[in-house]
Coordinates of C-alpha atoms in Angstrom, one line a residue:
Chain A
M1 CA 76.3 78.2 91.6
S2 CA 77.6 80.0 88.6
V3 CA 75.2 82.3 86.8
K4 CA 75.3 84.7 83.9
L5 CA 74.2 88.3 84.8
L6 CA 73.0 90.8 82.2
Y7 CA 72.7 94.5 82.8
F8 CA 70.8 97.0 80.7
A9 CA 70.4 100.8 80.3
W10 CA 71.8 102.9 83.1
V11 CA 72.4 99.8 85.3
R12 CA 74.8 98.7 82.6
E13 CA 76.3 102.2 82.3
R14 CA 76.9 102.5 86.1
I15 CA 78.5 99.0 86.4
G16 CA 80.5 99.5 83.3
K17 CA 79.7 96.2 81.6
G18 CA 76.7 94.5 80.0
E19 CA 77.3 91.0 81.2
E20 CA 79.4 88.8 83.5
I21 CA 79.5 85.4 85.1
V22 CA 79.4 85.4 88.9
E23 CA 79.4 82.8 91.6
P24 CA 77.4 84.1 94.5
P25 CA 78.0 82.4 97.9
A26 CA 75.5 80.0 99.4
G27 CA 73.6 82.5 101.5
V28 CA 72.5 84.5 98.4
A29 CA 69.1 82.9 97.8
T30 CA 66.9 85.6 96.2
V31 CA 67.1 88.3 93.7
A32 CA 67.1 90.8 96.5
D33 CA 70.0 89.0 98.2
L34 CA 71.9 89.0 94.9
M35 CA 71.4 92.8 94.5
T36 CA 72.8 93.3 98.0
W37 CA 75.7 91.0 97.4
L38 CA 76.5 92.8 94.0
A39 CA 76.3 96.2 95.7
G40 CA 79.1 95.1 98.0
R41 CA 81.4 94.3 95.1
G42 CA 82.6 97.8 94.3
E43 CA 81.6 101.4 94.0
E44 CA 80.2 101.1 90.5
Y45 CA 77.9 98.2 91.7
A46 CA 76.9 100.2 94.8
F47 CA 75.9 103.1 92.5
A48 CA 73.9 100.9 90.2
F49 CA 72.0 99.2 93.1
E50 CA 71.8 102.2 95.4
N51 CA 68.0 102.1 95.1
P52 CA 67.1 98.4 94.7
K53 CA 63.4 99.3 94.6
V54 CA 63.6 100.8 91.1
I55 CA 65.6 97.9 89.7
R56 CA 63.7 95.2 87.9
A57 CA 64.9 91.7 87.3
A58 CA 64.3 88.8 85.0
I59 CA 65.4 85.2 85.5
D60 CA 65.8 83.1 82.3
R61 CA 64.0 85.8 80.4
S62 CA 60.9 86.1 82.5
H63 CA 60.1 89.0 84.9
V64 CA 60.4 88.1 88.6
K65 CA 59.9 89.9 91.9
A66 CA 62.8 90.7 94.3
N67 CA 61.9 87.7 96.5
A68 CA 62.3 85.2 93.7
A69 CA 64.7 82.4 94.3
I70 CA 67.8 82.3 92.1
A71 CA 68.6 78.6 92.5
G72 CA 68.8 77.0 89.1
A73 CA 68.8 80.2 87.1
S74 CA 71.1 80.3 84.1
E75 CA 70.6 84.0 83.3
I76 CA 69.6 86.8 85.5
A77 CA 69.1 90.3 84.1
F78 CA 68.9 93.6 86.0
F79 CA 67.4 96.8 84.4
P80 CA 65.5 100.0 85.1
P81 CA 61.7 100.1 84.5
M82 CA 61.1 99.6 80.8
T83 CA 60.3 102.3 78.3
G84 CA 59.4 100.4 75.2
G85 CA 56.5 100.8 72.9
Chain B
M1 CA 46.1 82.2 64.9
P2 CA 48.9 83.6 62.8
A3 CA 51.1 85.9 64.9
T4 CA 54.0 87.8 63.6
I5 CA 56.5 89.3 66.1
R6 CA 59.6 91.0 64.7
L7 CA 62.3 93.0 66.4
Q8 CA 64.3 94.9 63.9
R9 CA 66.4 98.0 63.2
D10 CA 64.8 98.7 59.8
D11 CA 61.6 100.7 59.2
F12 CA 58.3 98.9 58.6
D13 CA 55.4 99.6 56.3
A14 CA 52.3 99.7 58.5
A15 CA 49.8 99.6 55.5
A16 CA 51.6 96.5 54.0
E17 CA 51.6 94.7 57.4
A18 CA 47.9 95.4 57.9
A19 CA 47.1 94.3 54.4
A20 CA 49.0 91.1 55.0
L21 CA 46.8 90.3 58.0
S22 CA 43.6 90.1 56.0
R23 CA 44.9 89.0 52.7
G24 CA 43.0 86.0 51.3
R25 CA 40.5 86.0 54.1
T26 CA 36.8 86.9 54.0
D27 CA 36.0 86.2 57.7
I28 CA 38.0 89.2 59.0
G29 CA 35.8 92.2 59.5
A30 CA 38.1 94.4 61.4
V31 CA 41.8 95.3 61.3
V32 CA 43.2 97.8 63.8
T33 CA 46.6 99.2 63.3
F34 CA 48.5 101.3 65.8
T35 CA 51.8 102.9 64.9
G36 CA 54.1 104.5 67.6
I37 CA 56.2 107.3 66.2
C38 CA 59.2 109.2 67.6
R39 CA 58.3 112.8 68.5
A40 CA 60.6 115.8 68.4
S41 CA 59.9 116.8 71.9
D42 CA 59.3 115.1 75.3
E43 CA 57.5 117.0 78.0
G44 CA 58.3 120.3 76.2
K45 CA 62.0 119.5 75.8
P46 CA 63.4 119.0 72.3
V47 CA 64.6 115.5 71.3
A48 CA 67.2 115.2 68.5
A49 CA 67.2 111.4 68.5
L50 CA 66.0 108.4 70.5
T51 CA 68.1 105.2 70.9
L52 CA 66.3 102.1 71.9
E53 CA 68.3 99.4 73.8
H54 CA 66.7 96.0 74.2
Y55 CA 67.2 92.6 75.7
P56 CA 67.0 90.5 72.6
G57 CA 66.4 87.0 74.1
M58 CA 63.6 88.3 76.3
A59 CA 61.9 90.9 74.1
Q60 CA 60.7 88.3 71.6
A61 CA 59.5 85.9 74.4
E62 CA 57.8 88.6 76.4
I63 CA 55.9 90.0 73.4
A64 CA 54.9 86.5 72.4
R65 CA 53.5 85.9 75.9
H66 CA 51.4 89.0 75.7
V67 CA 50.1 88.0 72.2
E68 CA 49.1 84.6 73.6
E69 CA 47.4 86.4 76.5
A70 CA 45.5 88.6 74.0
E71 CA 44.4 85.5 72.1
T72 CA 42.9 84.0 75.3
R73 CA 41.0 87.2 76.0
W74 CA 39.7 88.2 72.6
K75 CA 38.7 86.4 69.4
L76 CA 41.6 87.3 67.2
M77 CA 42.4 86.1 63.7
G78 CA 45.8 87.6 63.4
V79 CA 48.3 89.8 65.3
T80 CA 51.4 91.5 64.1
V81 CA 53.8 93.3 66.5
I82 CA 57.0 95.0 65.1
H83 CA 59.3 96.8 67.5
R84 CA 62.3 98.7 66.2
Y85 CA 65.6 99.2 68.1
G86 CA 68.6 101.3 67.6
R87 CA 68.9 105.0 66.9
L88 CA 65.7 106.7 65.6
V89 CA 65.0 110.4 64.8
P90 CA 61.8 112.4 65.1
G91 CA 59.2 111.2 62.6
D92 CA 60.6 107.6 62.6
N93 CA 58.3 104.7 63.3
I94 CA 59.1 102.9 66.5
V95 CA 56.4 100.2 67.0
L96 CA 53.5 98.6 65.1
V97 CA 50.7 96.7 66.7
A98 CA 48.1 95.3 64.2
T99 CA 45.2 93.1 65.2
A100 CA 42.6 91.3 63.1
A101 CA 39.2 90.0 64.2
S102 CA 35.7 89.4 63.0
H103 CA 34.5 92.4 64.9
R104 CA 36.0 95.7 65.9
G105 CA 35.6 95.4 69.7
D106 CA 38.1 92.5 69.8
A107 CA 40.5 94.2 67.4
F108 CA 40.5 97.6 69.2
A109 CA 40.7 96.1 72.7
A110 CA 43.5 93.7 71.8
A111 CA 45.6 96.4 70.2
E112 CA 45.2 98.7 73.2
F113 CA 46.1 95.9 75.6
L114 CA 49.2 95.0 73.6
M115 CA 50.4 98.6 73.5
D116 CA 49.8 99.1 77.3
Y117 CA 51.8 96.0 77.9
L118 CA 54.6 96.9 75.5
K119 CA 55.0 100.2 77.3
T120 CA 55.5 98.5 80.7
R121 CA 56.8 95.0 80.3
A122 CA 58.7 94.7 77.0
P123 CA 62.4 95.0 77.7
F124 CA 63.3 98.1 75.8
W125 CA 64.9 101.3 77.2
K126 CA 64.9 104.7 75.5
R127 CA 67.8 107.1 75.6
E128 CA 67.0 110.6 74.4
E129 CA 69.6 113.0 72.8
R130 CA 68.7 116.5 74.0
P131 CA 70.4 119.8 73.5
D132 CA 72.0 119.6 77.0
G133 CA 73.1 116.0 76.6
A134 CA 71.7 112.4 76.5
A135 CA 69.5 111.0 79.2
W136 CA 67.5 107.8 79.8
V137 CA 63.8 108.3 79.6
D138 CA 62.0 107.5 82.9
A139 CA 59.1 105.1 82.9
K140 CA 55.8 106.9 83.4
A141 CA 53.4 106.1 86.2
A142 CA 50.6 106.7 83.7
D143 CA 51.8 103.7 81.6
D144 CA 51.7 101.5 84.7
T145 CA 48.2 102.7 85.4
A146 CA 47.2 102.0 81.9
A147 CA 48.6 98.4 82.1
E148 CA 47.0 97.8 85.5
R149 CA 43.5 98.4 84.2
W150 CA 43.8 95.1 82.2
T151 CA 44.4 93.1 85.3
K152 CA 41.4 94.2 87.3
P153 CA 39.1 91.3 87.9
R154 CA 35.8 91.5 86.0
Q155 CA 32.9 92.8 88.0
A156 CA 30.4 90.0 88.8
A157 CA 27.1 90.5 87.0
E158 CA 24.6 92.1 89.3

């Protein structure tokens, strides 16, 4: 599957870009799997995802937990805990 | 129920937005307005400016979801949420939550609920410019605790 990824705040800064399109292999089924796979793509990704527990995710603009399935997603965003308001 | 949700760079006029909520209506007995403002210091350290990054597609949808949730919990007659993004300096308005209801209990509770959720679930991130450089603001545990109190199940009547 091909999916658009979005990165925000220091996740974006560490990776060096705000968005990209990726094609994760078949075994990558959940958000957690996706973070592990991304971390293996290079130093900047490993740095961004060094502590997956603090990274939050949204699939198609809704918050999801790390065990959420990514099948069918068009857009997945990764970001630190929010500080709006 | 009329709901206005705006994400914008520009400043807003809290009084005008509150007046708009009750204009032409005689059934609204309570309008509560909360304005969040950029402070010049954070935990004792001076802040020269605050830049808010946001996830445009999701911020609008997420705020709308919480306004809908507020509508199911309280009897509201109007809600306005305005959240700014971009670079702000101390004294600048950041966010407005205004709620209208017949009675003050609903208006107060809904405004507090919406602010607690904006703090923890609306996709915005603050970057502070300090004398020693810029840094991302960390999410506060206190904000999560504040948001969690709205999810506790109601106590059964004794």
